[in-house]
Coordinates of C-alpha atoms in Angstrom, one line a residue:
Chain A
M4 CA 0.0 0.0 0.0
Q5 CA 2.8 2.4 0.9
D6 CA 4.0 3.0 -2.7
K7 CA 0.6 4.4 -3.5
I8 CA 1.0 7.3 -1.2
G9 CA 1.6 10.4 -3.2
I10 CA 4.5 12.8 -2.9
R11 CA 2.2 15.4 -1.3
D12 CA 1.1 13.1 1.4
R13 CA 4.8 12.2 2.1
L14 CA 5.7 15.9 2.4
L15 CA 2.8 16.5 4.7
A16 CA 3.8 13.5 6.9
F17 CA 7.4 14.8 7.0
F18 CA 6.2 18.2 8.0
E19 CA 3.9 16.9 10.7
S20 CA 6.5 14.8 12.3
S21 CA 9.4 17.3 12.2
V22 CA 7.8 20.8 12.6
V23 CA 8.2 20.9 16.3
I24 CA 11.8 19.9 16.2
I25 CA 12.6 22.4 13.4
V26 CA 10.9 25.3 15.2
L27 CA 12.9 24.6 18.4
L28 CA 16.1 24.4 16.4
V29 CA 15.3 27.8 14.8
I30 CA 14.6 29.3 18.2
W31 CA 18.0 27.9 19.3
I32 CA 19.6 29.9 16.5
V33 CA 17.5 33.1 16.8
V34 CA 17.3 33.7 20.6
P35 CA 21.1 33.7 21.2
M36 CA 21.3 36.5 18.6
F37 CA 19.5 38.9 20.9
Y38 CA 20.2 37.4 24.3
D39 CA 23.8 36.6 25.1
N40 CA 24.4 33.9 27.6
M41 CA 27.7 32.0 27.8
Y42 CA 25.9 28.8 28.8
V43 CA 23.6 28.9 25.8
P44 CA 25.6 29.3 22.6
S45 CA 23.8 29.4 19.3
L46 CA 23.2 26.2 17.5
L47 CA 25.4 27.4 14.7
T48 CA 28.3 27.8 17.1
V49 CA 27.7 24.3 18.4
L50 CA 27.6 22.8 15.0
A51 CA 30.8 24.5 14.1
E52 CA 32.4 23.0 17.2
L53 CA 30.9 19.6 16.3
W54 CA 32.5 19.9 12.9
K55 CA 35.9 20.7 14.5
T56 CA 35.7 17.7 16.8
I57 CA 34.9 15.5 13.9
L58 CA 37.9 16.7 11.9
S59 CA 40.2 16.4 14.9
G60 CA 39.2 12.8 15.4
E61 CA 38.2 13.5 19.1
L62 CA 34.5 12.8 18.5
V63 CA 35.1 9.5 16.7
L64 CA 37.4 8.2 19.4
N65 CA 34.9 9.1 22.1
A66 CA 31.9 7.8 20.3
F67 CA 33.7 4.6 19.3
T68 CA 34.8 4.0 22.9
S69 CA 31.2 4.5 24.3
L70 CA 29.6 2.4 21.6
K71 CA 32.1 -0.4 22.0
V72 CA 31.5 -0.5 25.8
C73 CA 27.7 -0.3 25.2
F74 CA 27.7 -3.1 22.6
V75 CA 29.8 -5.6 24.7
G76 CA 27.8 -4.8 27.9
L77 CA 24.5 -5.1 26.1
L78 CA 25.4 -8.3 24.4
A79 CA 26.5 -9.9 27.7
G80 CA 23.5 -8.6 29.6
T81 CA 21.1 -9.8 26.8
I82 CA 22.6 -13.3 26.7
A83 CA 22.6 -13.6 30.5
G84 CA 19.1 -12.2 30.8
I85 CA 17.6 -14.5 28.2
A86 CA 19.2 -17.5 29.6
L87 CA 18.1 -16.9 33.2
G88 CA 14.7 -15.6 32.0
L89 CA 14.0 -18.9 30.2
L90 CA 15.0 -20.7 33.4
L91 CA 12.8 -18.6 35.7
G92 CA 9.9 -18.7 33.2
W93 CA 9.9 -22.5 32.8
F94 CA 10.8 -23.7 36.2
K95 CA 8.5 -22.5 39.0
K96 CA 10.9 -23.5 41.7
A97 CA 13.7 -21.4 40.1
E98 CA 11.4 -18.4 40.1
M99 CA 10.4 -18.9 43.7
Y100 CA 14.0 -19.0 44.9
L101 CA 15.6 -16.4 42.6
D102 CA 12.9 -13.8 42.0
P103 CA 13.0 -12.1 45.4
F104 CA 16.8 -11.7 45.0
F105 CA 16.4 -10.3 41.5
Q106 CA 13.7 -7.9 42.7
V107 CA 16.0 -6.4 45.3
M108 CA 18.9 -6.1 42.8
R109 CA 16.7 -4.7 40.0
N110 CA 15.4 -1.9 42.2
T111 CA 18.8 -0.8 43.3
S112 CA 19.9 2.2 41.1
T113 CA 22.5 0.9 38.7
L114 CA 24.7 4.0 38.9
A115 CA 24.8 3.6 42.7
L116 CA 26.8 0.5 42.1
L117 CA 29.4 2.2 39.9
P118 CA 31.8 3.2 42.6
L119 CA 31.8 -0.4 43.8
F120 CA 32.4 -1.7 40.3
V121 CA 35.3 0.7 39.9
L122 CA 36.8 -0.4 43.2
L123 CA 36.5 -4.1 42.1
F124 CA 37.3 -3.8 38.4
G125 CA 39.2 -0.6 37.9
V126 CA 38.5 2.6 36.0
G127 CA 38.9 1.0 32.5
D128 CA 36.3 -0.5 30.2
L129 CA 35.7 -3.6 32.3
S130 CA 33.9 -1.9 35.1
K131 CA 31.6 -0.1 32.6
I132 CA 30.9 -3.2 30.6
L133 CA 30.0 -5.1 33.7
L134 CA 27.8 -2.2 34.9
I135 CA 26.0 -2.1 31.5
M136 CA 25.6 -5.8 31.7
W137 CA 24.0 -5.4 35.1
G138 CA 21.7 -2.6 33.9
T139 CA 20.5 -4.4 30.7
F140 CA 20.3 -7.8 32.3
F141 CA 17.1 -7.0 34.3
P142 CA 14.8 -5.8 31.4
M143 CA 15.9 -8.9 29.5
L144 CA 15.3 -11.2 32.5
I145 CA 11.9 -9.8 33.3
N146 CA 10.6 -9.8 29.7
T147 CA 11.9 -13.2 28.9
T148 CA 10.4 -14.7 32.1
Q149 CA 7.1 -13.1 31.3
G150 CA 7.2 -14.3 27.7
V151 CA 7.9 -17.9 28.7
K152 CA 5.1 -17.8 31.3
N153 CA 2.7 -16.4 28.8
A154 CA 3.4 -19.0 26.1
D155 CA 0.0 -20.3 25.1
P156 CA -0.7 -23.6 26.8
V157 CA -2.8 -24.7 23.8
L158 CA 0.2 -24.4 21.5
I159 CA 2.3 -26.4 24.0
R160 CA -0.3 -29.1 24.1
S161 CA -0.6 -29.1 20.4
A162 CA 3.2 -29.5 20.0
R163 CA 3.2 -32.2 22.7
S164 CA 0.5 -34.1 20.8
M165 CA 3.0 -34.4 18.0
A166 CA 5.4 -36.1 20.3
V167 CA 8.1 -33.4 20.3
S168 CA 11.1 -33.8 22.5
N169 CA 11.7 -31.3 25.3
A170 CA 14.4 -29.6 23.4
E171 CA 12.1 -29.3 20.3
L172 CA 9.3 -28.0 22.5
F173 CA 11.7 -25.4 23.9
F174 CA 13.3 -24.2 20.6
K175 CA 10.3 -24.6 18.3
V176 CA 7.5 -23.4 20.6
V177 CA 8.5 -21.7 23.9
L178 CA 11.3 -19.6 22.5
P179 CA 9.3 -18.2 19.5
A180 CA 6.3 -17.7 21.7
A181 CA 8.4 -15.6 24.1
S182 CA 10.2 -13.8 21.3
P183 CA 8.0 -10.6 21.2
Y184 CA 8.7 -10.1 24.9
I185 CA 12.4 -10.7 24.4
L186 CA 12.6 -8.3 21.6
S187 CA 10.8 -5.5 23.4
G188 CA 13.1 -6.2 26.4
F189 CA 16.1 -5.8 24.0
R190 CA 14.8 -2.4 22.8
L191 CA 14.5 -1.2 26.4
S192 CA 18.0 -2.6 27.3
A193 CA 19.6 -0.9 24.3
G194 CA 18.3 2.4 25.6
V195 CA 19.4 1.6 29.1
S196 CA 22.9 0.8 27.9
L197 CA 23.4 4.2 26.5
I198 CA 22.2 5.9 29.7
V199 CA 24.4 3.8 31.9
V200 CA 27.5 4.3 29.7
V201 CA 27.2 8.0 29.9
G202 CA 26.7 8.1 33.6
A203 CA 29.6 5.7 34.1
E204 CA 32.0 7.7 31.9
M205 CA 31.1 10.9 33.8
L206 CA 32.3 9.4 37.0
G207 CA 35.6 8.2 35.7
A208 CA 36.9 7.3 32.2
Y209 CA 39.8 8.1 29.8
H210 CA 37.5 8.4 26.7
G211 CA 33.9 8.3 25.9
L212 CA 31.0 10.7 25.1
G213 CA 30.0 10.9 28.8
R214 CA 33.4 11.9 29.7
M215 CA 33.4 14.4 26.8
V216 CA 30.2 16.1 28.1
F217 CA 31.5 16.2 31.7
F218 CA 35.1 17.3 30.9
S219 CA 33.8 20.0 28.5
S220 CA 31.4 21.4 31.1
T221 CA 33.9 21.5 33.9
N222 CA 36.4 23.2 31.7
Y223 CA 34.0 25.7 30.2
F224 CA 34.1 24.3 26.7
I225 CA 30.4 24.9 26.5
S226 CA 30.0 24.5 22.7
K227 CA 31.8 21.2 22.8
M228 CA 29.6 20.0 25.7
Y229 CA 26.5 20.7 23.5
A230 CA 28.1 19.0 20.5
A231 CA 28.6 15.8 22.6
I232 CA 25.0 16.0 23.8
I233 CA 23.7 16.3 20.3
V234 CA 25.7 13.3 19.2
L235 CA 24.3 11.4 22.2
A236 CA 20.8 12.4 21.2
I237 CA 21.3 11.3 17.6
L238 CA 22.8 8.0 18.8
G239 CA 19.8 7.4 21.1
V240 CA 17.3 8.0 18.3
V241 CA 19.3 5.8 15.9
I242 CA 19.6 2.9 18.4
N243 CA 15.9 3.1 19.2
A244 CA 15.0 3.1 15.5
L245 CA 17.2 0.1 14.8
T246 CA 15.9 -1.9 17.7
S247 CA 12.3 -1.0 16.8
R248 CA 13.0 -2.1 13.3
L249 CA 14.4 -5.3 14.4
E250 CA 11.4 -5.9 16.6
D251 CA 9.0 -5.2 13.8
D252 CA 10.9 -7.4 11.3
L253 CA 11.0 -10.4 13.7
T254 CA 7.4 -10.1 14.8
K255 CA 5.8 -9.8 11.3
W256 CA 3.7 -12.8 12.2
Q257 CA 1.8 -10.9 14.8
D258 CA -1.5 -9.3 14.0
K259 CA -0.8 -5.6 14.3
S260 CA -4.2 -4.4 13.0
V261 CA -5.8 -4.8 16.4
L262 CA -3.4 -2.2 17.8
S263 CA -3.7 0.4 15.0
A264 CA -7.5 0.1 14.7
Chain B
M19 CA -19.5 -46.9 1.1
P20 CA -16.9 -48.6 -1.1
E21 CA -16.3 -52.3 -0.5
S22 CA -12.6 -51.9 0.5
K23 CA -13.8 -49.8 3.5
E24 CA -16.1 -52.6 4.7
F25 CA -13.2 -54.9 4.6
Q26 CA -10.9 -52.7 6.6
E27 CA -13.5 -52.3 9.3
N28 CA -12.5 -55.7 10.6
A29 CA -9.3 -54.1 11.9
C30 CA -9.7 -52.4 15.2
R31 CA -7.8 -49.2 15.5
I32 CA -8.8 -47.8 18.9
K33 CA -10.1 -49.8 21.8
A34 CA -11.0 -48.5 25.3
E35 CA -11.6 -51.1 28.0
D36 CA -13.2 -49.9 31.3
V37 CA -11.4 -46.6 31.0
G38 CA -11.9 -44.4 34.1
L39 CA -10.4 -41.2 35.3
V40 CA -10.4 -39.7 38.8
Y41 CA -8.9 -36.3 39.5
H42 CA -7.3 -35.9 42.9
S43 CA -7.2 -32.3 43.9
K44 CA -4.3 -31.3 46.1
H45 CA -5.1 -31.4 49.8
R46 CA -5.2 -28.2 51.7
K47 CA -6.3 -27.8 55.3
N48 CA -10.0 -26.9 55.7
D49 CA -10.7 -27.0 52.0
P50 CA -14.2 -28.5 51.6
N51 CA -13.6 -29.1 47.9
A52 CA -10.4 -31.1 48.4
G53 CA -10.7 -34.8 47.5
S54 CA -11.4 -36.6 44.3
F55 CA -13.6 -36.0 41.3
R56 CA -14.7 -38.8 39.0
A57 CA -14.6 -37.5 35.4
L58 CA -15.0 -40.8 33.5
Q59 CA -16.3 -44.3 34.5
H60 CA -16.3 -47.6 32.6
V61 CA -15.9 -46.2 29.2
N62 CA -15.9 -49.1 26.7
I63 CA -15.7 -48.7 23.0
S64 CA -13.8 -50.0 20.0
V65 CA -13.4 -48.1 16.8
G66 CA -12.6 -49.8 13.5
A67 CA -10.0 -48.8 10.9
G68 CA -11.5 -46.1 8.6
E69 CA -14.5 -45.6 10.8
F70 CA -16.0 -42.2 11.6
L71 CA -17.2 -42.1 15.2
S72 CA -18.8 -39.1 16.9
L73 CA -18.8 -38.6 20.6
V74 CA -21.7 -36.4 21.5
G75 CA -22.8 -35.0 24.9
P76 CA -23.3 -31.9 27.0
S77 CA -20.4 -29.8 28.4
G78 CA -18.7 -31.6 31.3
C79 CA -19.6 -35.1 30.2
G80 CA -15.9 -36.0 29.8
K81 CA -16.0 -36.4 26.0
S82 CA -13.0 -34.2 25.5
T83 CA -11.2 -35.7 28.4
F84 CA -11.7 -39.1 26.8
L85 CA -10.3 -37.8 23.6
Y86 CA -7.2 -36.4 25.4
I87 CA -6.7 -39.8 27.0
L88 CA -6.7 -41.3 23.5
S89 CA -4.2 -38.7 22.3
G90 CA -1.9 -39.6 25.2
L91 CA -1.9 -36.1 26.6
Q92 CA -4.1 -37.1 29.6
R93 CA -3.3 -40.1 31.7
L94 CA -6.1 -42.5 32.7
S95 CA -6.5 -43.9 36.2
E96 CA -8.4 -47.0 35.4
G97 CA -8.7 -49.5 32.5
T98 CA -6.7 -49.4 29.3
A99 CA -6.8 -47.6 26.0
W100 CA -5.2 -49.2 22.9
I101 CA -4.2 -48.1 19.5
N102 CA -3.5 -50.8 16.9
G103 CA -3.2 -53.3 19.7
T104 CA -0.7 -51.3 21.8
P105 CA -1.6 -49.6 25.1
I106 CA -1.5 -45.8 24.8
T107 CA 1.1 -44.4 27.2
G108 CA 1.8 -41.0 25.7
P109 CA 1.5 -38.9 22.5
A110 CA 2.8 -40.2 19.2
L111 CA 2.5 -39.4 15.6
D112 CA 0.1 -42.3 15.0
R113 CA -2.6 -40.0 16.3
G114 CA -3.3 -36.4 15.2
I115 CA -5.4 -34.1 17.4
I116 CA -7.3 -31.1 16.1
M117 CA -8.5 -28.6 18.7
Q118 CA -11.3 -26.1 18.7
A119 CA -8.8 -23.3 19.2
Y120 CA -6.9 -24.3 16.0
A121 CA -3.6 -24.2 17.8
L122 CA -1.6 -23.1 14.8
F123 CA 1.8 -21.7 15.6
P124 CA 1.3 -18.0 14.9
W125 CA 5.0 -17.4 14.1
R126 CA 5.0 -20.0 11.3
T127 CA 3.5 -19.6 7.9
V128 CA 0.8 -22.0 6.8
R129 CA 3.4 -24.1 5.0
K130 CA 5.7 -24.2 8.1
N131 CA 2.8 -25.1 10.3
V132 CA 1.9 -28.1 8.1
E133 CA 5.6 -29.1 8.2
F134 CA 5.8 -29.1 12.0
G135 CA 5.0 -32.8 12.5
L136 CA 7.2 -33.7 9.6
E137 CA 10.1 -31.9 11.3
V138 CA 9.5 -33.9 14.4
K139 CA 9.4 -37.0 12.2
R140 CA 12.9 -36.0 10.9
I141 CA 11.7 -35.9 7.3
S142 CA 14.1 -34.2 4.9
K143 CA 13.5 -30.5 4.0
K144 CA 12.7 -31.3 0.4
D145 CA 10.2 -34.1 1.2
R146 CA 8.6 -31.9 3.9
R147 CA 7.9 -29.2 1.4
A148 CA 6.4 -31.6 -1.1
I149 CA 4.2 -33.3 1.5
A150 CA 3.1 -30.0 3.0
E151 CA 2.2 -28.7 -0.5
Q152 CA 0.1 -31.8 -1.1
F153 CA -2.0 -31.5 2.0
I154 CA -2.4 -27.7 1.8
E155 CA -3.8 -28.4 -1.7
L156 CA -6.1 -31.1 -0.3
V157 CA -7.7 -28.6 2.0
G158 CA -7.8 -26.1 -0.9
L159 CA -5.6 -23.4 0.5
S160 CA -2.5 -23.6 -1.8
E161 CA -2.6 -19.8 -2.6
F162 CA -2.3 -19.1 1.2
A163 CA 0.7 -21.3 1.8
D164 CA 3.0 -18.4 2.7
R165 CA 0.5 -16.5 4.8
Y166 CA 0.6 -16.3 8.6
P167 CA -2.3 -17.7 10.6
Y168 CA -3.6 -14.2 11.7
E169 CA -4.3 -13.5 8.0
L170 CA -6.7 -16.4 7.7
S171 CA -10.4 -16.8 8.7
G172 CA -11.4 -19.2 11.4
G173 CA -12.6 -21.8 8.8
M174 CA -9.3 -21.6 6.9
K175 CA -7.3 -21.9 10.1
Q176 CA -9.1 -25.1 11.0
R177 CA -8.5 -26.5 7.5
I178 CA -4.8 -25.8 8.0
A179 CA -4.9 -27.5 11.4
I180 CA -6.5 -30.6 9.6
A181 CA -3.8 -30.4 6.9
R182 CA -1.1 -30.3 9.6
A183 CA -2.5 -33.3 11.3
L184 CA -2.9 -35.3 8.1
A185 CA 0.6 -34.4 6.8
Y186 CA 2.5 -36.6 9.3
D187 CA 0.1 -39.5 8.3
P188 CA -1.5 -40.6 11.6
D189 CA -3.8 -43.6 11.6
V190 CA -6.4 -41.8 13.7
L191 CA -7.6 -38.2 13.8
L192 CA -8.9 -37.0 17.1
M193 CA -11.1 -33.9 16.7
D194 CA -12.1 -31.9 19.7
E195 CA -15.1 -29.7 18.8
P196 CA -13.2 -28.5 15.8
F197 CA -15.9 -26.5 14.2
A198 CA -17.6 -25.0 17.3
A199 CA -16.0 -21.6 16.8
V200 CA -16.9 -21.0 13.1
D201 CA -20.1 -19.6 11.8
E202 CA -23.0 -21.9 10.7
Q203 CA -22.4 -21.5 7.0
T204 CA -18.7 -22.2 7.2
R205 CA -19.4 -25.2 9.4
G206 CA -21.6 -26.7 6.8
L207 CA -18.9 -26.4 4.2
L208 CA -16.3 -27.8 6.5
H209 CA -18.5 -30.8 7.2
E210 CA -18.6 -31.7 3.6
E211 CA -15.0 -31.0 3.1
L212 CA -14.1 -33.2 6.1
L213 CA -16.1 -36.1 4.8
R214 CA -14.5 -35.7 1.4
I215 CA -11.0 -35.8 3.0
W216 CA -12.0 -38.7 5.2
E217 CA -13.1 -40.7 2.2
K218 CA -10.0 -39.9 0.3
T219 CA -7.5 -40.6 3.1
N220 CA -9.2 -43.5 4.8
K221 CA -8.3 -42.2 8.3
T222 CA -10.1 -43.3 11.4
I223 CA -11.8 -40.3 12.9
I224 CA -13.1 -39.7 16.4
F225 CA -15.1 -36.5 16.4
V226 CA -16.1 -34.8 19.7
T227 CA -19.1 -32.4 19.5
H228 CA -22.0 -31.1 21.5
S229 CA -24.1 -30.6 18.4
I230 CA -26.4 -33.5 17.8
D231 CA -27.0 -32.7 14.1
E232 CA -23.2 -32.5 13.5
S233 CA -22.6 -35.9 15.2
I234 CA -25.2 -37.7 13.2
F235 CA -24.5 -36.0 9.8
L236 CA -20.8 -37.0 9.9
A237 CA -20.5 -40.3 11.6
D238 CA -20.9 -44.0 11.0
R239 CA -21.7 -44.4 14.7
V240 CA -22.6 -41.9 17.4
A241 CA -21.6 -42.5 21.0
V242 CA -23.9 -40.6 23.3
M243 CA -22.1 -39.5 26.5
T244 CA -23.6 -38.4 29.7
P245 CA -22.1 -36.6 32.7
C246 CA -21.5 -37.2 36.4
P247 CA -19.5 -39.3 36.0
G248 CA -18.8 -39.3 32.2
K249 CA -19.7 -42.5 30.5
I250 CA -21.0 -43.8 27.2
K251 CA -24.7 -44.3 27.5
E252 CA -25.5 -45.7 24.1
I253 CA -23.8 -46.2 20.7
L254 CA -26.1 -45.6 17.7
Q255 CA -25.3 -47.1 14.3
I256 CA -26.1 -44.4 11.7
D257 CA -27.3 -46.0 8.6
L258 CA -27.6 -43.0 6.4
P259 CA -26.3 -43.3 2.8
R260 CA -23.0 -41.8 1.7
P261 CA -21.9 -39.5 0.3
R262 CA -24.0 -37.3 2.5
T263 CA -25.3 -33.9 1.5
P264 CA -27.0 -31.3 3.7
A265 CA -30.4 -32.3 2.2
I266 CA -30.2 -35.5 4.3
K267 CA -30.7 -33.5 7.5
S268 CA -34.4 -32.9 6.5
S269 CA -35.0 -36.7 5.9
S270 CA -37.3 -38.6 8.3
E271 CA -34.4 -41.0 9.1
F272 CA -32.2 -38.2 10.2
G273 CA -35.1 -36.8 12.3
A274 CA -35.5 -40.2 14.0
Y275 CA -31.8 -40.3 14.9
R276 CA -31.9 -36.8 16.1
N277 CA -34.9 -37.6 18.4
R278 CA -33.2 -40.7 19.7
V279 CA -30.0 -38.8 20.7
W280 CA -32.1 -36.0 22.1
Q281 CA -34.1 -38.4 24.2
L282 CA -31.0 -40.1 25.6
L283 CA -29.6 -36.8 26.7
Q284 CA -32.9 -35.5 28.1
N285 CA -33.5 -38.5 30.3
E286 CA -30.1 -38.3 31.6
G287 CA -30.5 -34.7 32.6
E288 CA -33.4 -35.6 34.9
R289 CA -31.8 -38.7 36.3
T290 CA -28.5 -37.0 37.0
E291 CA -30.3 -34.4 39.1
E292 CA -31.9 -37.1 41.2
V293 CA -28.6 -38.9 41.7
I294 CA -26.8 -35.8 42.8
T295 CA -29.3 -35.0 45.5
L296 CA -29.5 -38.5 46.8
D297 CA -26.0 -39.8 47.0
G298 CA -23.6 -37.3 45.5
R299 CA -21.3 -38.6 42.8
K300 CA -21.8 -42.3 43.5
H301 CA -24.1 -44.2 41.2
L302 CA -23.8 -47.2 38.9
S303 CA -22.9 -46.5 35.3
T304 CA -25.0 -47.9 32.5
V305 CA -23.2 -50.4 30.3
P306 CA -23.1 -49.0 26.8
Q307 CA -24.9 -51.1 24.2
E308 CA -25.2 -51.1 20.5
V309 CA -28.6 -50.3 19.2
S310 CA -30.0 -49.4 15.8
I311 CA -33.3 -47.8 15.0

């Protein structure tokens, strides 16, 4: 159906979705022209600074460091969260014993643990990777557990009637049934990973976008601070778009018309 | 009925001997409902190869439970159920179950759903595809092979569920109120289609329903089940000519069968009431007998 939408409709849709952002950006350019505040430089100044940090390689190094830490931590947290989530969802006893412990851990602010992680694992990447793993583990765990518990018993019975082995039941029925939950957990976790990495880098790091924001602000490189924030905003939007896309692609089989109707 | 079918009827596919089922609820202190509940008592029946048997009865008479015992998904507590002379101890691919809720895997396309049992059977990818294609065609849904279940109507879903069960070539199809959730018109079409498929594939079918008309229209024999505890009250031989068309439902013979089943279920309603007020769940079961009108 999408290719039948005309160019006018597309322009209109683009206008509707971007007008608020464009107006705010224009305000960000216009207001500093009349009102001078060292903490609010014009967007144009910020973009010029951004360009400079791109050319100098400073931005790439910091962004690469943050993304690398994010990726490794997210991957580790995702794998651990899915594995334990499957366990807790499938075995009632496992949930009874482990759930209270996880509830306490989950509701402890992740960043509160950073100093402890730094003491144990140093100021380098390892402490941050482990902290991100910690922060992304819980959304994955909870969603996976929920997904397994919500697997339709009719489908399990239907598969059992065809004499499936336990392994087949698990990989061909339980896991796919839980996949929509796992995927939305992954989208949440990816967002969490970016938040945690920035916080962690502010409290102690050699490189990274979080450190760039913090270091710039304490040294009065205000434009550079904004430049780093803009990059973080763009990264956040891109990561969310990618994970949402992944979620949509892998859950094509779900009836979405009920939601949009 | 073709002669070859008559011949095959000598072979006994399914046999139930004094099958009974008692549920024991878990004991909790001061729980008045704790204890046991008898769901089935002295169920005796044998079903021939290629036979179409209907189990009809009101909700709670244990007809679905009996079907699940035959499927191997439900354990029995008394008696023995046999398939091809072997006691049933669990699910196997010699039986295919078709449920009211379709139970298609929503993340699999129609084709992949039909291939499911074949995967379990370790059939090669190439053969799986060919077999799936053949059965999707049999139920007339070839052009929907690559759709997901949510894109299909209820009637189409149930036809795919039938194709999925037929694909792994079971001897017996166990159908649990398969058409209860589709509209009247679709149900009529599905009846004729099921009979056509049955005659083509020669499967033994045990069909559970609460609809009297449906049970008579489809079956060679109708087993009338009554509740509290669930048992077979009578087995009627249905001597209506085949192939059957909807017109047969207005014949006087059909009407006589309908009245007979209705009567059996009616009487039971009154009697059950009496029994419950007198001595709870304990009363003698009637031994099922073959009758023809």
